[in-house]
PDB file of C-alpha atoms in Angstrom:
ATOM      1  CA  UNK A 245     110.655  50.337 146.076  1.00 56.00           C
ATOM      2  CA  UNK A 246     108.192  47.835 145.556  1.00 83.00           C
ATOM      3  CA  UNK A 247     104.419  49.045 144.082  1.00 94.00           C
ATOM      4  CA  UNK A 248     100.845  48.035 144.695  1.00 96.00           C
ATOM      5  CA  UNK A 249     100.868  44.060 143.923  1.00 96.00           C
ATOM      6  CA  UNK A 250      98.195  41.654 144.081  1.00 97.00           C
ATOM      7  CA  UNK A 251      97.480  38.377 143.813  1.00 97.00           C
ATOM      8  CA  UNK A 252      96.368  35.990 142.542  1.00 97.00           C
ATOM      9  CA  UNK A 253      96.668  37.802 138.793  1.00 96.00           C
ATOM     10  CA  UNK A 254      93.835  35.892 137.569  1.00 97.00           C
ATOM     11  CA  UNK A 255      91.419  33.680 139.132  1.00 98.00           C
ATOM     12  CA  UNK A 256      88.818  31.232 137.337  1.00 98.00           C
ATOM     13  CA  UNK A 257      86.467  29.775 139.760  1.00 98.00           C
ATOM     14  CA  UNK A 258      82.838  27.867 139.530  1.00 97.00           C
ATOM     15  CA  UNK A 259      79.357  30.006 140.865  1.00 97.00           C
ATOM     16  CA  UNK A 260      78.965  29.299 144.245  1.00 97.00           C
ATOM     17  CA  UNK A 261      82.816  28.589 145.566  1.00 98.00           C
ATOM     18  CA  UNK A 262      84.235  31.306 147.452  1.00 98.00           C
ATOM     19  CA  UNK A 263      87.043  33.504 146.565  1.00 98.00           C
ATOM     20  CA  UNK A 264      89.554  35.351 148.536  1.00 98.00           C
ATOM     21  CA  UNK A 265      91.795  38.474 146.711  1.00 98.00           C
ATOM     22  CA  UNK A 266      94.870  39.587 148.151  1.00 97.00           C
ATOM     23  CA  UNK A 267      96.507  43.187 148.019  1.00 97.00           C
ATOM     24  CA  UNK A 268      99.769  44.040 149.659  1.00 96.00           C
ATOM     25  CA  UNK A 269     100.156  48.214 149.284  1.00 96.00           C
ATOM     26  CA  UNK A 270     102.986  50.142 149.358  1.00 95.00           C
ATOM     27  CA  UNK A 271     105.420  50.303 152.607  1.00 93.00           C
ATOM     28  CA  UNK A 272     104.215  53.249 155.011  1.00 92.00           C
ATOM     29  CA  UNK A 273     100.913  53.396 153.162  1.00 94.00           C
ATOM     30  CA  UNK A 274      97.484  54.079 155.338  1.00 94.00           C
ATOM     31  CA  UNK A 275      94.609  54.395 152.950  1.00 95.00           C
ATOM     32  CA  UNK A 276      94.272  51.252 151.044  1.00 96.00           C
ATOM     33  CA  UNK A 277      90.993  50.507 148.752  1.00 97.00           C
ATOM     34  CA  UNK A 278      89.204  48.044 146.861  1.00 98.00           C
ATOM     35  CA  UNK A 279      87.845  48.496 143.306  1.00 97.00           C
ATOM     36  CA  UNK A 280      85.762  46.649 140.495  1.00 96.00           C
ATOM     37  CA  UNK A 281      86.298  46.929 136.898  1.00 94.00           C
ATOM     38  CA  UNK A 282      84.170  45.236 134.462  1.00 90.00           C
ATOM     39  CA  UNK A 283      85.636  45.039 131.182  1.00 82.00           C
ATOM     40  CA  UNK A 284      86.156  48.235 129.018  1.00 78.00           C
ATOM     41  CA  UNK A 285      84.349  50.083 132.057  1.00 84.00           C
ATOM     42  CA  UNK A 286      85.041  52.565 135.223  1.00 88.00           C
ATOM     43  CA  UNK A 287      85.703  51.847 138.066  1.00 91.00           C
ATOM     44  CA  UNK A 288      83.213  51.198 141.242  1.00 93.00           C
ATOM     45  CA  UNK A 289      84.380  51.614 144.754  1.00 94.00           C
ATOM     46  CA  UNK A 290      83.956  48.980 147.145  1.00 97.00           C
ATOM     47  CA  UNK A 291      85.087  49.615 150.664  1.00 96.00           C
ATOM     48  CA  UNK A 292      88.298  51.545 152.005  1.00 94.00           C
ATOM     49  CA  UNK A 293      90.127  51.579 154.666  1.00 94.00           C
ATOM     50  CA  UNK A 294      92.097  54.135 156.462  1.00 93.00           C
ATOM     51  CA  UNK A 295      94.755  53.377 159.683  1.00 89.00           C
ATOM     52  CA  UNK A 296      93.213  52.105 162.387  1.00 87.00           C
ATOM     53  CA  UNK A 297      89.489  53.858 161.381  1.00 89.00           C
ATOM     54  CA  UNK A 298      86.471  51.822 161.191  1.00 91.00           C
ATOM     55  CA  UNK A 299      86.251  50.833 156.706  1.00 93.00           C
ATOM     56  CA  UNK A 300      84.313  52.592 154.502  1.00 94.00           C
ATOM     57  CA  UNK A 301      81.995  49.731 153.217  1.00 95.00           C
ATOM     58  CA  UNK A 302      79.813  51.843 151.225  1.00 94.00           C
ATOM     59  CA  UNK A 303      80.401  50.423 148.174  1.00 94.00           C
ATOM     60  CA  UNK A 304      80.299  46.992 148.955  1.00 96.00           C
ATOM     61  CA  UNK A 305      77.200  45.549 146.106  1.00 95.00           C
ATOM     62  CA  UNK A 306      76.317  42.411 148.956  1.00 95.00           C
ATOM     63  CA  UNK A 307      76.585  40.776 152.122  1.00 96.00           C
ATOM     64  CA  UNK A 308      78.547  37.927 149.843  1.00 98.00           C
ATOM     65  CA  UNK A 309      81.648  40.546 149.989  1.00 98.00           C
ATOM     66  CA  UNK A 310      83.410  41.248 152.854  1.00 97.00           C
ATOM     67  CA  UNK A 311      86.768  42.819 153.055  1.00 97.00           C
ATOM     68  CA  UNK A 312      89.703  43.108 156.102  1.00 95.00           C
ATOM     69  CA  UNK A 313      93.236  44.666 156.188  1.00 95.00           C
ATOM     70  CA  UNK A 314      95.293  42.743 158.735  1.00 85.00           C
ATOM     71  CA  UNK A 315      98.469  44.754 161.176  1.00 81.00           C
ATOM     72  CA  UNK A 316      97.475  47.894 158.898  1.00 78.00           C
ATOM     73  CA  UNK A 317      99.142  45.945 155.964  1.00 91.00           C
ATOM     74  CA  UNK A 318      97.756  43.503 153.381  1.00 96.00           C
ATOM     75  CA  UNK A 319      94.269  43.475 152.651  1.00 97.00           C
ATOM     76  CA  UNK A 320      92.063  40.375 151.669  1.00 97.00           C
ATOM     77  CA  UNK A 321      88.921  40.934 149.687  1.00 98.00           C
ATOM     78  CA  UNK A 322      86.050  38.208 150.148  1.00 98.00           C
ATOM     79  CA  UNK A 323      83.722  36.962 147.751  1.00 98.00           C
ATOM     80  CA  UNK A 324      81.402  34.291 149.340  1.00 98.00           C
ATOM     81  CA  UNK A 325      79.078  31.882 147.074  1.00 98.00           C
ATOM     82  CA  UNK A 326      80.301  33.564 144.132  1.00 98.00           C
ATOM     83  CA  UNK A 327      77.922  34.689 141.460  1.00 97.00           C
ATOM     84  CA  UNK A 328      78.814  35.054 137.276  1.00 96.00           C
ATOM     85  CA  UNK A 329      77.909  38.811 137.689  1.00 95.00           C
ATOM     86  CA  UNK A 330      80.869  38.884 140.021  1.00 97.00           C
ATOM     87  CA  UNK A 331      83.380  38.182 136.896  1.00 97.00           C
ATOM     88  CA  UNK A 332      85.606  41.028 136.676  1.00 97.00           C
ATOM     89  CA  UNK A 333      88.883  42.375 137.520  1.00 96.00           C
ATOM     90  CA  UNK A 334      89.461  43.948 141.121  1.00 97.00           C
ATOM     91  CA  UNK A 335      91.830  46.455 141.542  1.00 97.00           C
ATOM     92  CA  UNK A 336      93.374  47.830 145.056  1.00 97.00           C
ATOM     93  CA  UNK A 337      95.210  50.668 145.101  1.00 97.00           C
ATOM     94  CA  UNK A 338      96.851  52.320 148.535  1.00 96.00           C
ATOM     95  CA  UNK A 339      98.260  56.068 149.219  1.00 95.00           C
ATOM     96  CA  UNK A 340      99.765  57.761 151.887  1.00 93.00           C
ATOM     97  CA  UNK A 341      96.827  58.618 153.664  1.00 89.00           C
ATOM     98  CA  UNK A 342      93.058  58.875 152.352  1.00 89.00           C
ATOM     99  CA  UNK A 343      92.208  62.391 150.543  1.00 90.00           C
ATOM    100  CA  UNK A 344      93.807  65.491 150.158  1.00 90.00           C
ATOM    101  CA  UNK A 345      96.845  65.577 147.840  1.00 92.00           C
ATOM    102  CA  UNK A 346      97.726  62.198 147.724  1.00 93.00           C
ATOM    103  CA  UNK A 347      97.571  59.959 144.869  1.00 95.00           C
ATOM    104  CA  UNK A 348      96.761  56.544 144.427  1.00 96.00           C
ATOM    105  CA  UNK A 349      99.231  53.965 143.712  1.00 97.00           C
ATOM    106  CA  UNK A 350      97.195  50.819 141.712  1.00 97.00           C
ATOM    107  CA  UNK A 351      98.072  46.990 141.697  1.00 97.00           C
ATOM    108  CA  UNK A 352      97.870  45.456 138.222  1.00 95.00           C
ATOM    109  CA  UNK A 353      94.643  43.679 139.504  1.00 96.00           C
ATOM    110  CA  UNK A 354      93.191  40.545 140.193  1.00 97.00           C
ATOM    111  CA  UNK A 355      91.133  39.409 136.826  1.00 96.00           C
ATOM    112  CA  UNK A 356      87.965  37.259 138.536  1.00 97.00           C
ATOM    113  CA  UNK A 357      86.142  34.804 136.180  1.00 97.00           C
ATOM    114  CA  UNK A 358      83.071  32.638 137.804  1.00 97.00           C
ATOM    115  CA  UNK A 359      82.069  30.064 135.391  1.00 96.00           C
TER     116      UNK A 359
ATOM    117  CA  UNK B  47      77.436  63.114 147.579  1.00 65.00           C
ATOM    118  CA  UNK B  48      80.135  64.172 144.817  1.00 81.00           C
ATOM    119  CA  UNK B  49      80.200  63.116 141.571  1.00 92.00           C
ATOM    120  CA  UNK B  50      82.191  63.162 138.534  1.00 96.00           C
ATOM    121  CA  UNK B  51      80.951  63.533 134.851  1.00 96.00           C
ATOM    122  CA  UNK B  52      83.072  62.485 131.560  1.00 97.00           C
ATOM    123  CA  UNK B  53      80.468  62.979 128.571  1.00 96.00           C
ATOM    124  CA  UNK B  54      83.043  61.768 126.292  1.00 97.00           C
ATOM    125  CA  UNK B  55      83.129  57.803 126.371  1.00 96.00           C
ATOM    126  CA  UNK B  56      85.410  57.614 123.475  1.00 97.00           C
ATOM    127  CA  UNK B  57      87.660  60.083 121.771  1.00 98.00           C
ATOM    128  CA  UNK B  58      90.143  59.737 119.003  1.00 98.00           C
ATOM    129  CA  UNK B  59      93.358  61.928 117.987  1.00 98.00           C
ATOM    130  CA  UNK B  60      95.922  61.752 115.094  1.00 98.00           C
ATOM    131  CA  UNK B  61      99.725  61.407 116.394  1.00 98.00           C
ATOM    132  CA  UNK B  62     100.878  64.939 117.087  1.00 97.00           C
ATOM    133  CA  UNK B  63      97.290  66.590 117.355  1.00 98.00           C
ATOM    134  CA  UNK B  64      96.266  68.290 120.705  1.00 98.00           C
ATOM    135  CA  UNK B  65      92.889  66.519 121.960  1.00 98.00           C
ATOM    136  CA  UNK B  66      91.054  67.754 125.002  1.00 98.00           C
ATOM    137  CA  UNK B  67      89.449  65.374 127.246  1.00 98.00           C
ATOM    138  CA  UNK B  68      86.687  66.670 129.451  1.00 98.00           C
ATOM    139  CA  UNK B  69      85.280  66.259 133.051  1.00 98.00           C
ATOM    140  CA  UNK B  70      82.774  68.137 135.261  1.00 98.00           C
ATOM    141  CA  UNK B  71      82.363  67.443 138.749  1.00 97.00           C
ATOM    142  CA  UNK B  72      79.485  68.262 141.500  1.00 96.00           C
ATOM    143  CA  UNK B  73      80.645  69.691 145.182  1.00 93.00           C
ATOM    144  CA  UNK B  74      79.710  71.443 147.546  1.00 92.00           C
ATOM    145  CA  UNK B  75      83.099  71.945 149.008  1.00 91.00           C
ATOM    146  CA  UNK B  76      85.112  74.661 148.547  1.00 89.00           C
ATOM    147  CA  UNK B  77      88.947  72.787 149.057  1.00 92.00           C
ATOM    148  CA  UNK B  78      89.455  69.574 147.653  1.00 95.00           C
ATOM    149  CA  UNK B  79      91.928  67.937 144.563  1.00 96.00           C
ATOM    150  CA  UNK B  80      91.386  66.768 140.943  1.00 97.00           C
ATOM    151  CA  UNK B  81      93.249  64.134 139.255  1.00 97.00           C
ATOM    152  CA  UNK B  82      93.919  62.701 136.224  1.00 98.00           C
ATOM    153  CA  UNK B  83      94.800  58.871 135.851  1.00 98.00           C
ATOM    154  CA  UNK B  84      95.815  57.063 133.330  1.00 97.00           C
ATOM    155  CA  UNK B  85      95.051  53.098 132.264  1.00 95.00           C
ATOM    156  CA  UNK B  86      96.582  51.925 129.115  1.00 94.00           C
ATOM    157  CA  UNK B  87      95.532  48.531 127.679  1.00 89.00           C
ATOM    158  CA  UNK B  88      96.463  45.689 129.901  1.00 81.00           C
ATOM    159  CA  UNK B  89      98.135  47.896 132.562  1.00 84.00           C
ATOM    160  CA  UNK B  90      98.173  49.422 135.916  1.00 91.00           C
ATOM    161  CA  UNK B  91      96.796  52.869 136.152  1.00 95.00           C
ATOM    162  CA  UNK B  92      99.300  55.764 137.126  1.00 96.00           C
ATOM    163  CA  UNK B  93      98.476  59.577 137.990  1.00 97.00           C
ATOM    164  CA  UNK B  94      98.733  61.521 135.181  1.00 98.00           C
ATOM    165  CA  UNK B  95      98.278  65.448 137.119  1.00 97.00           C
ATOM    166  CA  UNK B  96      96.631  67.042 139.798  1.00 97.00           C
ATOM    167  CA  UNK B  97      95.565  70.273 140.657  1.00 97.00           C
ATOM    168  CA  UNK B  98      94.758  71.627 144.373  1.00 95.00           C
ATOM    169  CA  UNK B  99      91.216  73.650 144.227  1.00 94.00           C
ATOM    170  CA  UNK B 100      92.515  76.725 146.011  1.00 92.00           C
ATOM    171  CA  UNK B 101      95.351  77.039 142.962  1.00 91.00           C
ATOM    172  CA  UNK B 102      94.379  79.518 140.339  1.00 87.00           C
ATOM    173  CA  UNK B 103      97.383  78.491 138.220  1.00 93.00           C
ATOM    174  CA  UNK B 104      96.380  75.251 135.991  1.00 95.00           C
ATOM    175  CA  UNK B 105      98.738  72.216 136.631  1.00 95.00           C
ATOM    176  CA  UNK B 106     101.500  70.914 133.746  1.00 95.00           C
ATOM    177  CA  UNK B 107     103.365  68.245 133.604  1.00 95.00           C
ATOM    178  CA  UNK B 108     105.676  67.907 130.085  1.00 96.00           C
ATOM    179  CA  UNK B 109     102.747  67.677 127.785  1.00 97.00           C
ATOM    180  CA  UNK B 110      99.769  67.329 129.468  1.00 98.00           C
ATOM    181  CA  UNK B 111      97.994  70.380 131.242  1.00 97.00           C
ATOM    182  CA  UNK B 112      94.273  71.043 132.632  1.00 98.00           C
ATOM    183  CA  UNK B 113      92.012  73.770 132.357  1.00 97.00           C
ATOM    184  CA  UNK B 114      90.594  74.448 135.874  1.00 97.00           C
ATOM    185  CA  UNK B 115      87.305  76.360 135.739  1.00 96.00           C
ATOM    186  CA  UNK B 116      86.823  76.153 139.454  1.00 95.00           C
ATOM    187  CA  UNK B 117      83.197  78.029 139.084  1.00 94.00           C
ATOM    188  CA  UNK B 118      82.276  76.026 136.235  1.00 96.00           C
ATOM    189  CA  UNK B 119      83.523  72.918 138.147  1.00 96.00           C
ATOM    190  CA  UNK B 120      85.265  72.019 135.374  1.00 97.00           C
ATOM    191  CA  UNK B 121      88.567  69.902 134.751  1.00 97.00           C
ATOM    192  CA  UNK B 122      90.178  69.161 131.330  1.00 98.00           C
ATOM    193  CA  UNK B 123      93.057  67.532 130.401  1.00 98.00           C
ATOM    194  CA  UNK B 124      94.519  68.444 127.286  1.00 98.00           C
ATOM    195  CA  UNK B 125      97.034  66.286 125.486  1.00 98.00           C
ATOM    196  CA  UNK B 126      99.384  68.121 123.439  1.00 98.00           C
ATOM    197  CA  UNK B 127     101.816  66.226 120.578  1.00 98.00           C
ATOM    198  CA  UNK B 128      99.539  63.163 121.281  1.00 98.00           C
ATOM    199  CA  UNK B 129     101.940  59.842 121.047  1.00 97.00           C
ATOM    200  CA  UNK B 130     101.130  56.689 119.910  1.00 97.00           C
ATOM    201  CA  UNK B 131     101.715  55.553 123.900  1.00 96.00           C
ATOM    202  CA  UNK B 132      99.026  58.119 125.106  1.00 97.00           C
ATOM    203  CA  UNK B 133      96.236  55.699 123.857  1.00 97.00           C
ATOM    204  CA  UNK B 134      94.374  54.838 127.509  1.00 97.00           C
ATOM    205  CA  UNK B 135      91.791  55.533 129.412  1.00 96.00           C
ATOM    206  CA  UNK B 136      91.433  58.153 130.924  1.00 98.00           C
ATOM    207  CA  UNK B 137      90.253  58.651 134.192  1.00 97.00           C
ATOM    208  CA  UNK B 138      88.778  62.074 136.152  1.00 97.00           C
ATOM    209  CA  UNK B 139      88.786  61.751 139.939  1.00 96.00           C
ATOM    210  CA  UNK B 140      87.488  64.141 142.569  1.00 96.00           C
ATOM    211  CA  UNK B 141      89.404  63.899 146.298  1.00 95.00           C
ATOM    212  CA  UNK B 142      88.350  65.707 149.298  1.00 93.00           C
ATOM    213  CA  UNK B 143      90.764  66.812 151.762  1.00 90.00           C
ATOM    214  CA  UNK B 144      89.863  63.277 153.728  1.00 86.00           C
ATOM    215  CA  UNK B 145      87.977  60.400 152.508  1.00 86.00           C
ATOM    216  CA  UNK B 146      87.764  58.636 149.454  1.00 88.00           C
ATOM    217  CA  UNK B 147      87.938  59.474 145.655  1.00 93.00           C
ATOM    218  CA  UNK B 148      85.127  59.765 143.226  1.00 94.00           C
ATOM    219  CA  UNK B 149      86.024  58.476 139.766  1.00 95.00           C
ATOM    220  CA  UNK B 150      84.398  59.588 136.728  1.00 95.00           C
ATOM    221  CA  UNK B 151      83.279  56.650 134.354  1.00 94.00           C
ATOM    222  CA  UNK B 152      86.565  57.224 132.195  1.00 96.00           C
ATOM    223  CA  UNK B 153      87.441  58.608 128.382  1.00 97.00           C
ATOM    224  CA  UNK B 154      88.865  55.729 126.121  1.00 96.00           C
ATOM    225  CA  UNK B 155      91.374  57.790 123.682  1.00 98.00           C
ATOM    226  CA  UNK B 156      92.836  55.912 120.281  1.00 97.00           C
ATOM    227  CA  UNK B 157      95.605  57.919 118.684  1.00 98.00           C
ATOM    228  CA  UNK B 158      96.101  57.546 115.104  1.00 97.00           C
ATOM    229  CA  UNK B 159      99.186  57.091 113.519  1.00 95.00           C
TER     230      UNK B 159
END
């Protein structure tokens, strides 16, 4: 009975290195997304991703992020040439399926610091 | 494109009060889902309620419970017997019956003791 995790739980990297976030979701789980939360603030989508559909990249704020979910499971979220503005912590959060009733289930997030 | 509105950035109870915690949302859709999450300091967010659209009857769940003004487009959570463990954020969400949520920007509450 396993939740949401994600990993690594905090990350402290220097402007320009790359980054990769990692989000397993719950067993069984089809929607999976990708959010950004800067301190004391809400939260702003970035791209989701439901079964075997084509991602909703929407929210994605650059070309420098990029995002795939491998076998329908874990999803890696990628931060190229990382920027200070980037700093924040990235949540992912998966549910049943995308919409309707179904809640989200959130990892404790990924807490992103470029120096 | 939906969105979600909470005017109240910050909003403070004393332990045992009822506080109301507002949200307004913009659709054009006449079947879709409201939620209420909840992020206390330091941890992971967790649904607090949820209410279906085409349900008249407004949701509870022990001491929380919404006011669903469906015309109004208008979704409150009210706190009754607030607890010192209710301090959060609070966060309004708007889900269609496919697709992804729209969050509102989130109500930080501090209860008093």
């Amino acid at each position: 009975g396993a939740g949401v995790s994600q990993s690594p739980s905090n990350k402290v990297t220097e402007k320009g290195k790359d980054v990769e976030l990692r989000c397993d979701p719950i067993s069984g789980h089809t929607a999976l997304y990708w959010y950004r939360q800067s301190l004391g603030q809400g939260l702003e989508f970035l791209i989701y991703f439901q079964g075997n559909s084509a991602p909703d990249k929407s929210g994605l704020p650059s070309d420098r992020f990029s995002a795939e979910r491998t076998g329908g499971s874990v999803s890696t979220l990628t931060i190229q040439r990382t920027q200070q503005e980037d700093s924040a912590v990235y949540l992912c959060a998966s549910s049943l399926r995308s919409g309707g009733y179904n809640e989200q289930f959130f990892g404790p997030g990924t807490r992103l610091t470029v120096l | 494109a939906q969105t979600v509105t909470q005017s109240q950035p910050e909003m403070s109870v004393q332990e045992a009060e009822t506080v109301t915690l507002s949200c307004t949302y913009d659709t054009s859709e006449s079947d879709y889902y409201l939620f209420w999450y909840k992020q206390p300091p330091s941890r992971q967010m967790i649904l607090v309620i949820r209410q279906e659209a085409y349900k008249q009857q407004n949701a509870t769940e022990n001491r929380f419970s919404v006011n669903f003004q469906k015309a109004a487009k208008s979704f409150s959570l009210k706190i009754s017997d607030s607890q010192l463990g209710d301090a959060a954020m609070y966060f309004c969400a708007y889900q269609p019956n496919a697709g992804k949520s729209t969050f509102g920007d989130g109500t930080t509450l501090t209860v008093k003791p």
